[in-house]
Amino acid sequence: MERWEDTEALSERLQKAVSHTMRAGFQLDVEAFTLLETLSRTEDPVVLMENITKKIDEAEQKPLFITRNLIEEFIRATAQSQIEAVEPLPTETPTLLDARKEAFKPHAKELKADVKVLEDPTADITTVGSLEEYQEYFLDRFRRLQRYLRQRMDARDATSLSEAIKAPVNTKVKVIGMLTEKRESQQKTFLRLEDTESAATIIAYSNLEASVRERVQTLLLDQVVCISAVKTRSELLILEDILFPEIPQRKPNKAAEPVCAALISDLHIGSKMFMRTEFNRFLLWLNGKLGDERWREMAGLVKYVVIAGDLVDGIGIYPKQTKELAIRDIHRQYATVSKYVEQIPDYVELLIIPGNHDASRKALPQPALPKEYAEPLYESRPIHSLGNPCSASLHGVELLIYHGRSLDDVVANTPNASFDAPEEAMKLLLRGRHLAPVYGQRTPIAPGKRDFLVVDRVPDIFHAGHVHVEGHDRYRGVLIVNSGAWQKQTEYMNRLGLEPTPGIIPVVDLQTLQIATLDFRAN
């Protein structure tokens, strides 16, 4: 529905809402009108006042003036049956805020923001697409990942492929290379490995122990790995084991005081499937107007909201998208985003990166959202607009923020991988220390002198989205979070067999790195 996104239409609807109120025998006081004007950015004011006046007519005592408190009480009462908790920090099911309770006093409002941008590719993207850039890109990837492999005690003695091929028969060798080909049959898998000087064919037989077979099966093209093998009489190598660059096991950083971050993504505003009502509940919760005392306490600890891409649905992104669009203009889509974003409390720091539906270039890495399209968003409130991927520190806790487009390639090329468990696919990216290893398939990657997709900094939290399924787990000390979505299943998702879990958001306590998931869907 588009009626409250246009300024003239908004003014007209407000006038009709006031006229209806007066015809019903009531008047709005100044504070009530101000609240109605704010709510009208995301709610139809006419429908809202029709429902409120109908409710008042049913009461025994009818006020002459409709006050701000009366409108707020109506909103809370309407939402009461439409929220439930999934894995909340407190064990009780939350209730809606009672107007008689103590006013919302968020602890986060008293906290000084602590945001440090650690890595952002925006200023360093200079791709022109030349052959030299492609060569530099893959050479940079190889050398950096090779360095991480050689830091492992069990890979320090790796030799070049040319030296391994010249080794005597039955010699055990270790080689580091980039996987350029993978062919599987029932009995064996053929791998083609390249380094900066040579290439070799490696055979992995099916009689390997289970853990090694699993590593062979999850190998992705263009990954850099170390392979332990035995030299044969020909130039073939027989695989015995695989080592990945791998992130080290480490103790994560934690905030020194109680403070939380809400991790969200994939709003897809502009789509008919955007869950406007559910997102409004999320905003009410952030503002302390939804939940019992413990839930309000959790909301009051939220100092950061991180949006990992796909703020809008975009235009022409997938087949037959047009018929599922409520807003068919990209500028108006971002103008609508700004109306929602400005309702996030002003003491909350907002970090935003683009996704593949946003008005940024589609190839990774993506620069921050361009003001040419998203100017209303930049004007709505202060934001940290960063590129995809990026790294930032919140109260001393490091986040790797990535939209997650390459999860499509991981699921497509990995046996037993599924969109139902995005956290498992995210583990594979950390194991290989690269966010989009597969080149030339579903994930467009732009070459450059530096590969910004190599995971140099090991994060405390790895936050992604894209697949519209909430999931989280821990891997070698890293909290992995996929934040789900705010869009119901589209026809395109249905054809792909993707079952989203929208309206569920993870909230991370940065002091403990414990996670709670809140479900804002209707019962």
Tab-separated table of N, CA and C in Angstrom, residues 280-408:
chain	number	residue	atom	x	y	z
A	280	ASN	N	6.396	-2.453	12.687
A	280	ASN	CA	5.928	-1.420	13.604
A	280	ASN	C	5.952	-1.914	15.051
A	281	ARG	N	5.672	-3.191	15.264
A	281	ARG	CA	5.764	-3.738	16.619
A	281	ARG	C	7.211	-3.678	17.111
A	282	PHE	N	8.135	-3.984	16.202
A	282	PHE	CA	9.552	-3.898	16.554
A	282	PHE	C	9.906	-2.473	16.984
A	283	LEU	N	9.407	-1.474	16.244
A	283	LEU	CA	9.679	-0.085	16.586
A	283	LEU	C	9.033	0.295	17.914
A	284	LEU	N	7.815	-0.187	18.146
A	284	LEU	CA	7.157	0.053	19.433
A	284	LEU	C	7.986	-0.540	20.569
A	285	TRP	N	8.494	-1.732	20.366
A	285	TRP	CA	9.312	-2.381	21.391
A	285	TRP	C	10.570	-1.566	21.677
A	286	LEU	N	11.252	-1.116	20.603
A	286	LEU	CA	12.454	-0.307	20.796
A	286	LEU	C	12.171	0.949	21.607
A	287	ASN	N	10.965	1.489	21.447
A	287	ASN	CA	10.582	2.708	22.147
A	287	ASN	C	9.954	2.443	23.507
A	288	GLY	N	10.017	1.187	23.955
A	288	GLY	CA	9.518	0.862	25.287
A	288	GLY	C	8.022	0.790	25.402
A	289	LYS	N	7.313	0.640	24.285
A	289	LYS	CA	5.852	0.619	24.310
A	289	LYS	C	5.280	-0.778	24.098
A	290	LEU	N	6.138	-1.794	24.131
A	290	LEU	CA	5.687	-3.153	23.909
A	290	LEU	C	6.478	-4.091	24.813
A	291	GLY	N	5.780	-4.859	25.615
A	291	GLY	CA	6.461	-5.828	26.460
A	291	GLY	C	6.266	-5.569	27.943
A	292	ASP	N	6.532	-6.586	28.759
A	292	ASP	CA	6.456	-6.408	30.197
A	292	ASP	C	7.721	-5.714	30.689
A	293	GLU	N	7.871	-5.600	32.009
A	293	GLU	CA	8.979	-4.841	32.564
A	293	GLU	C	10.339	-5.403	32.139
A	294	ARG	N	10.445	-6.725	32.106
A	294	ARG	CA	11.740	-7.308	31.729
A	294	ARG	C	12.028	-7.098	30.251
A	295	TRP	N	10.974	-7.184	29.445
A	295	TRP	CA	11.174	-6.925	28.023
A	295	TRP	C	11.511	-5.458	27.794
A	296	ARG	N	10.878	-4.583	28.544
A	296	ARG	CA	11.192	-3.161	28.425
A	296	ARG	C	12.635	-2.906	28.866
A	297	GLU	N	13.088	-3.636	29.854
A	297	GLU	CA	14.475	-3.497	30.290
A	297	GLU	C	15.423	-3.904	29.171
A	298	MET	N	15.096	-5.000	28.453
A	298	MET	CA	15.925	-5.429	27.325
A	298	MET	C	15.937	-4.363	26.231
A	299	ALA	N	14.759	-3.812	25.922
A	299	ALA	CA	14.681	-2.752	24.911
A	299	ALA	C	15.504	-1.551	25.341
A	300	GLY	N	15.490	-1.267	26.646
A	300	GLY	CA	16.235	-0.127	27.154
A	300	GLY	C	17.733	-0.299	27.111
A	301	LEU	N	18.200	-1.526	26.887
A	301	LEU	CA	19.636	-1.798	26.768
A	301	LEU	C	20.127	-1.726	25.325
A	302	VAL	N	19.199	-1.618	24.368
A	302	VAL	CA	19.589	-1.605	22.951
A	302	VAL	C	20.198	-0.247	22.602
A	303	LYS	N	21.486	-0.256	22.389
A	303	LYS	CA	22.218	0.948	21.994
A	303	LYS	C	22.530	0.946	20.508
A	304	TYR	N	22.458	-0.253	19.877
A	304	TYR	CA	22.841	-0.385	18.476
A	304	TYR	C	21.807	-1.201	17.708
A	305	VAL	N	21.479	-0.740	16.514
A	305	VAL	CA	20.701	-1.519	15.553
A	305	VAL	C	21.550	-1.641	14.298
A	306	VAL	N	21.776	-2.877	13.863
A	306	VAL	CA	22.619	-3.132	12.687
A	306	VAL	C	21.742	-3.761	11.603
A	307	ILE	N	21.702	-3.127	10.438
A	307	ILE	CA	20.906	-3.633	9.313
A	307	ILE	C	21.856	-4.150	8.237
A	308	ALA	N	21.845	-5.463	8.018
A	308	ALA	CA	22.791	-6.098	7.097
A	308	ALA	C	22.233	-6.211	5.674
A	309	GLY	N	21.751	-5.092	5.136
A	309	GLY	CA	21.403	-5.050	3.721
A	309	GLY	C	19.970	-5.354	3.357
A	310	ASP	N	19.634	-5.051	2.090
A	310	ASP	CA	18.295	-5.199	1.514
A	310	ASP	C	17.267	-4.398	2.299
A	311	LEU	N	17.524	-3.113	2.423
A	311	LEU	CA	16.544	-2.229	3.049
A	311	LEU	C	15.297	-2.108	2.181
A	312	VAL	N	15.492	-2.123	0.863
A	312	VAL	CA	14.373	-2.018	-0.071
A	312	VAL	C	14.295	-3.275	-0.929
A	313	ASP	N	13.182	-3.415	-1.625
A	313	ASP	CA	13.029	-4.566	-2.520
A	313	ASP	C	13.674	-4.301	-3.869
A	314	GLY	N	13.897	-3.008	-4.175
A	314	GLY	CA	14.548	-2.691	-5.440
A	314	GLY	C	13.617	-2.838	-6.632
A	315	ILE	N	14.185	-2.691	-7.814
A	315	ILE	CA	13.425	-2.774	-9.062
A	315	ILE	C	14.136	-3.740	-10.005
A	316	GLY	N	13.401	-4.706	-10.568
A	316	GLY	CA	13.971	-5.625	-11.548
A	316	GLY	C	15.013	-6.566	-10.993
A	317	ILE	N	14.849	-6.988	-9.745
A	317	ILE	CA	15.851	-7.834	-9.099
A	317	ILE	C	15.636	-9.310	-9.427
A	318	TYR	N	14.388	-9.744	-9.488
A	318	TYR	CA	14.099	-11.149	-9.784
A	318	TYR	C	12.917	-11.236	-10.744
A	319	PRO	N	12.717	-12.371	-11.404
A	319	PRO	CA	11.652	-12.497	-12.413
A	319	PRO	C	10.266	-12.179	-11.857
A	320	LYS	N	9.504	-11.400	-12.630
A	320	LYS	CA	8.116	-11.055	-12.304
A	320	LYS	C	7.990	-10.314	-10.977
A	321	GLN	N	9.048	-9.577	-10.619
A	321	GLN	CA	9.007	-8.832	-9.356
A	321	GLN	C	7.974	-7.719	-9.372
A	322	THR	N	7.765	-7.117	-10.549
A	322	THR	CA	6.925	-5.928	-10.646
A	322	THR	C	5.544	-6.127	-10.041
A	323	LYS	N	4.934	-7.283	-10.309
A	323	LYS	CA	3.575	-7.502	-9.807
A	323	LYS	C	3.527	-7.667	-8.290
A	324	GLU	N	4.688	-7.840	-7.658
A	324	GLU	CA	4.723	-7.969	-6.205
A	324	GLU	C	5.205	-6.688	-5.521
A	325	LEU	N	5.362	-5.611	-6.304
A	325	LEU	CA	5.829	-4.345	-5.741
A	325	LEU	C	4.662	-3.452	-5.348
A	326	ALA	N	4.723	-2.910	-4.147
A	326	ALA	CA	3.772	-1.900	-3.707
A	326	ALA	C	4.259	-0.507	-4.083
A	327	ILE	N	5.574	-0.339	-4.181
A	327	ILE	CA	6.181	0.940	-4.564
A	327	ILE	C	7.119	0.665	-5.737
A	328	ARG	N	6.829	1.230	-6.876
A	328	ARG	CA	7.567	0.899	-8.091
A	328	ARG	C	8.590	1.965	-8.471
A	329	ASP	N	9.027	2.715	-7.511
A	329	ASP	CA	10.039	3.741	-7.732
A	329	ASP	C	11.088	3.614	-6.636
A	330	ILE	N	12.353	3.481	-7.018
A	330	ILE	CA	13.410	3.221	-6.046
A	330	ILE	C	13.588	4.394	-5.084
A	331	HIS	N	13.390	5.628	-5.561
A	331	HIS	CA	13.533	6.796	-4.687
A	331	HIS	C	12.446	6.785	-3.612
A	332	ARG	N	11.239	6.436	-4.002
A	332	ARG	CA	10.141	6.386	-3.026
A	332	ARG	C	10.335	5.230	-2.051
A	333	GLN	N	10.951	4.164	-2.509
A	333	GLN	CA	11.232	3.061	-1.585
A	333	GLN	C	12.147	3.543	-0.453
A	334	TYR	N	13.215	4.259	-0.817
A	334	TYR	CA	14.131	4.755	0.217
A	334	TYR	C	13.488	5.863	1.051
A	335	ALA	N	12.606	6.661	0.449
A	335	ALA	CA	11.896	7.678	1.224
A	335	ALA	C	11.035	7.004	2.300
A	336	THR	N	10.454	5.872	1.957
A	336	THR	CA	9.643	5.137	2.926
A	336	THR	C	10.516	4.528	4.013
A	337	VAL	N	11.682	4.000	3.622
A	337	VAL	CA	12.625	3.482	4.625
A	337	VAL	C	12.925	4.560	5.651
A	338	SER	N	13.134	5.791	5.181
A	338	SER	CA	13.495	6.885	6.087
A	338	SER	C	12.400	7.141	7.114
A	339	LYS	N	11.129	6.947	6.729
A	339	LYS	CA	10.020	7.168	7.661
A	339	LYS	C	10.047	6.163	8.805
A	340	TYR	N	10.470	4.956	8.505
A	340	TYR	CA	10.590	3.949	9.563
A	340	TYR	C	11.836	4.193	10.415
A	341	VAL	N	12.930	4.473	9.745
A	341	VAL	CA	14.207	4.620	10.444
A	341	VAL	C	14.180	5.768	11.445
A	342	GLU	N	13.481	6.843	11.098
A	342	GLU	CA	13.467	7.994	12.001
A	342	GLU	C	12.678	7.717	13.280
A	343	GLN	N	11.960	6.605	13.333
A	343	GLN	CA	11.241	6.241	14.549
A	343	GLN	C	12.091	5.407	15.511
A	344	ILE	N	13.280	5.016	15.071
A	344	ILE	CA	14.222	4.372	15.994
A	344	ILE	C	14.712	5.445	16.965
A	345	PRO	N	14.725	5.176	18.272
A	345	PRO	CA	15.126	6.198	19.240
A	345	PRO	C	16.433	6.880	18.862
A	346	ASP	N	16.505	8.191	19.100
A	346	ASP	CA	17.668	8.951	18.637
A	346	ASP	C	18.949	8.610	19.377
A	347	TYR	N	18.843	7.968	20.541
A	347	TYR	CA	20.049	7.575	21.267
A	347	TYR	C	20.626	6.253	20.766
A	348	VAL	N	19.923	5.594	19.863
A	348	VAL	CA	20.379	4.315	19.303
A	348	VAL	C	21.239	4.582	18.073
A	349	GLU	N	22.410	3.965	18.034
A	349	GLU	CA	23.298	4.082	16.874
A	349	GLU	C	22.850	3.095	15.802
A	350	LEU	N	22.741	3.577	14.569
A	350	LEU	CA	22.249	2.753	13.466
A	350	LEU	C	23.357	2.532	12.444
A	351	LEU	N	23.694	1.248	12.195
A	351	LEU	CA	24.691	0.871	11.195
A	351	LEU	C	23.982	0.180	10.046
A	352	ILE	N	24.293	0.587	8.820
A	352	ILE	CA	23.605	0.064	7.635
A	352	ILE	C	24.623	-0.293	6.561
A	353	ILE	N	24.429	-1.472	5.945
A	353	ILE	CA	25.190	-1.825	4.747
A	353	ILE	C	24.196	-2.186	3.639
A	354	PRO	N	24.613	-2.157	2.380
A	354	PRO	CA	23.705	-2.534	1.290
A	354	PRO	C	23.653	-4.040	1.089
A	355	GLY	N	22.612	-4.482	0.381
A	355	GLY	CA	22.486	-5.870	-0.058
A	355	GLY	C	22.258	-5.905	-1.551
A	356	ASN	N	21.990	-7.062	-2.090
A	356	ASN	CA	21.854	-7.178	-3.547
A	356	ASN	C	20.567	-6.553	-4.086
A	357	HIS	N	19.583	-6.246	-3.224
A	357	HIS	CA	18.369	-5.557	-3.658
A	357	HIS	C	18.506	-4.044	-3.585
A	358	ASP	N	19.550	-3.558	-2.936
A	358	ASP	CA	19.697	-2.117	-2.744
A	358	ASP	C	20.268	-1.429	-3.980
A	359	ALA	N	20.180	-0.095	-3.963
A	359	ALA	CA	20.628	0.708	-5.105
A	359	ALA	C	22.125	0.969	-5.022
A	360	SER	N	22.873	-0.094	-4.946
A	360	SER	CA	24.328	-0.043	-4.981
A	360	SER	C	24.757	-1.001	-6.084
A	361	ARG	N	26.011	-0.973	-6.464
A	361	ARG	CA	26.440	-1.926	-7.480
A	361	ARG	C	26.239	-3.339	-6.930
A	362	LYS	N	25.964	-4.292	-7.795
A	362	LYS	CA	25.640	-5.645	-7.350
A	362	LYS	C	26.884	-6.460	-7.025
A	363	ALA	N	27.994	-6.156	-7.664
A	363	ALA	CA	29.214	-6.941	-7.453
A	363	ALA	C	29.835	-6.620	-6.095
A	364	LEU	N	30.390	-7.661	-5.479
A	364	LEU	CA	31.099	-7.492	-4.217
A	364	LEU	C	32.544	-7.073	-4.479
A	365	PRO	N	33.120	-6.239	-3.616
A	365	PRO	CA	32.487	-5.584	-2.470
A	365	PRO	C	31.608	-4.423	-2.923
A	366	GLN	N	30.579	-4.128	-2.127
A	366	GLN	CA	29.671	-3.033	-2.447
A	366	GLN	C	30.031	-1.797	-1.629
A	367	PRO	N	30.031	-0.628	-2.256
A	367	PRO	CA	30.229	0.602	-1.478
A	367	PRO	C	28.970	0.938	-0.686
A	368	ALA	N	29.080	1.882	0.213
A	368	ALA	CA	27.924	2.319	0.995
A	368	ALA	C	26.818	2.830	0.071
A	369	LEU	N	25.590	2.833	0.576
A	369	LEU	CA	24.448	3.275	-0.223
A	369	LEU	C	24.684	4.675	-0.778
A	370	PRO	N	24.486	4.874	-2.070
A	370	PRO	CA	24.717	6.193	-2.654
A	370	PRO	C	23.615	7.178	-2.273
A	371	LYS	N	24.001	8.412	-1.948
A	371	LYS	CA	23.011	9.429	-1.579
A	371	LYS	C	22.106	9.782	-2.750
A	372	GLU	N	22.559	9.519	-3.944
A	372	GLU	CA	21.745	9.787	-5.130
A	372	GLU	C	20.373	9.131	-5.024
A	373	TYR	N	20.346	7.927	-4.452
A	373	TYR	CA	19.091	7.201	-4.305
A	373	TYR	C	18.549	7.271	-2.875
A	374	ALA	N	19.425	7.235	-1.905
A	374	ALA	CA	18.997	7.080	-0.515
A	374	ALA	C	19.118	8.371	0.287
A	375	GLU	N	19.037	9.533	-0.361
A	375	GLU	CA	19.197	10.797	0.350
A	375	GLU	C	18.222	10.963	1.512
A	376	PRO	N	16.928	10.596	1.360
A	376	PRO	CA	16.016	10.735	2.507
A	376	PRO	C	16.465	9.928	3.717
A	377	LEU	N	17.103	8.805	3.472
A	377	LEU	CA	17.592	7.976	4.574
A	377	LEU	C	18.711	8.695	5.324
A	378	TYR	N	19.612	9.321	4.581
A	378	TYR	CA	20.720	10.053	5.208
A	378	TYR	C	20.211	11.272	5.975
A	379	GLU	N	19.103	11.853	5.518
A	379	GLU	CA	18.569	13.050	6.164
A	379	GLU	C	17.658	12.730	7.337
A	380	SER	N	17.201	11.489	7.445
A	380	SER	CA	16.207	11.134	8.460
A	380	SER	C	16.767	11.164	9.872
A	381	ARG	N	18.050	10.794	9.998
A	381	ARG	CA	18.704	10.744	11.297
A	381	ARG	C	20.170	10.402	11.074
A	382	PRO	N	21.047	10.580	12.066
A	382	PRO	CA	22.444	10.171	11.887
A	382	PRO	C	22.547	8.654	11.718
A	383	ILE	N	23.317	8.216	10.733
A	383	ILE	CA	23.530	6.784	10.513
A	383	ILE	C	24.997	6.536	10.192
A	384	HIS	N	25.427	5.298	10.407
A	384	HIS	CA	26.736	4.844	9.955
A	384	HIS	C	26.479	4.024	8.696
A	385	SER	N	26.683	4.616	7.543
A	385	SER	CA	26.455	3.940	6.268
A	385	SER	C	27.782	3.376	5.778
A	386	LEU	N	27.868	2.056	5.709
A	386	LEU	CA	29.130	1.380	5.408
A	386	LEU	C	28.980	0.465	4.207
A	387	GLY	N	30.100	-0.032	3.715
A	387	GLY	CA	30.087	-0.940	2.577
A	387	GLY	C	29.846	-2.373	2.998
A	388	ASN	N	29.675	-3.220	2.017
A	388	ASN	CA	29.416	-4.646	2.220
A	388	ASN	C	30.522	-5.464	1.557
A	389	PRO	N	31.325	-6.201	2.379
A	389	PRO	CA	31.277	-6.380	3.833
A	389	PRO	C	32.060	-5.281	4.535
A	390	CYS	N	31.912	-5.233	5.865
A	390	CYS	CA	32.683	-4.290	6.659
A	390	CYS	C	32.863	-4.856	8.064
A	391	SER	N	33.741	-4.221	8.822
A	391	SER	CA	33.959	-4.607	10.219
A	391	SER	C	33.827	-3.365	11.082
A	392	ALA	N	33.163	-3.535	12.227
A	392	ALA	CA	32.984	-2.428	13.151
A	392	ALA	C	33.043	-2.948	14.575
A	393	SER	N	33.460	-2.083	15.469
A	393	SER	CA	33.518	-2.415	16.892
A	393	SER	C	32.417	-1.657	17.617
A	394	LEU	N	31.593	-2.372	18.383
A	394	LEU	CA	30.533	-1.778	19.186
A	394	LEU	C	30.828	-2.075	20.648
A	395	HIS	N	31.151	-1.039	21.389
A	395	HIS	CA	31.498	-1.218	22.802
A	395	HIS	C	32.602	-2.273	22.973
A	396	GLY	N	33.564	-2.269	22.040
A	396	GLY	CA	34.702	-3.180	22.120
A	396	GLY	C	34.466	-4.560	21.536
A	397	VAL	N	33.261	-4.839	21.060
A	397	VAL	CA	32.930	-6.133	20.455
A	397	VAL	C	32.990	-5.981	18.939
A	398	GLU	N	33.818	-6.789	18.267
A	398	GLU	CA	33.998	-6.662	16.822
A	398	GLU	C	32.947	-7.451	16.054
A	399	LEU	N	32.304	-6.769	15.108
A	399	LEU	CA	31.320	-7.397	14.237
A	399	LEU	C	31.839	-7.427	12.808
A	400	LEU	N	31.713	-8.572	12.163
A	400	LEU	CA	31.896	-8.682	10.719
A	400	LEU	C	30.492	-8.661	10.132
A	401	ILE	N	30.178	-7.618	9.385
A	401	ILE	CA	28.826	-7.420	8.851
A	401	ILE	C	28.861	-7.666	7.349
A	402	TYR	N	28.045	-8.605	6.894
A	402	TYR	CA	28.070	-9.043	5.496
A	402	TYR	C	26.644	-9.393	5.105
A	403	HIS	N	26.217	-8.934	3.939
A	403	HIS	CA	24.839	-9.237	3.549
A	403	HIS	C	24.606	-10.730	3.380
A	404	GLY	N	25.530	-11.422	2.689
A	404	GLY	CA	25.420	-12.877	2.618
A	404	GLY	C	25.045	-13.457	1.271
A	405	ARG	N	25.250	-12.708	0.191
A	405	ARG	CA	24.847	-13.204	-1.141
A	405	ARG	C	25.490	-14.551	-1.470
A	406	SER	N	26.731	-14.755	-1.078
A	406	SER	CA	27.450	-15.976	-1.449
A	406	SER	C	26.914	-17.230	-0.757
A	407	LEU	N	26.025	-17.064	0.216
A	407	LEU	CA	25.415	-18.246	0.832
A	407	LEU	C	24.636	-19.052	-0.205
A	408	ASP	N	24.169	-18.383	-1.269
A	408	ASP	CA	23.518	-19.100	-2.381
A	408	ASP	C	24.474	-20.116	-2.995
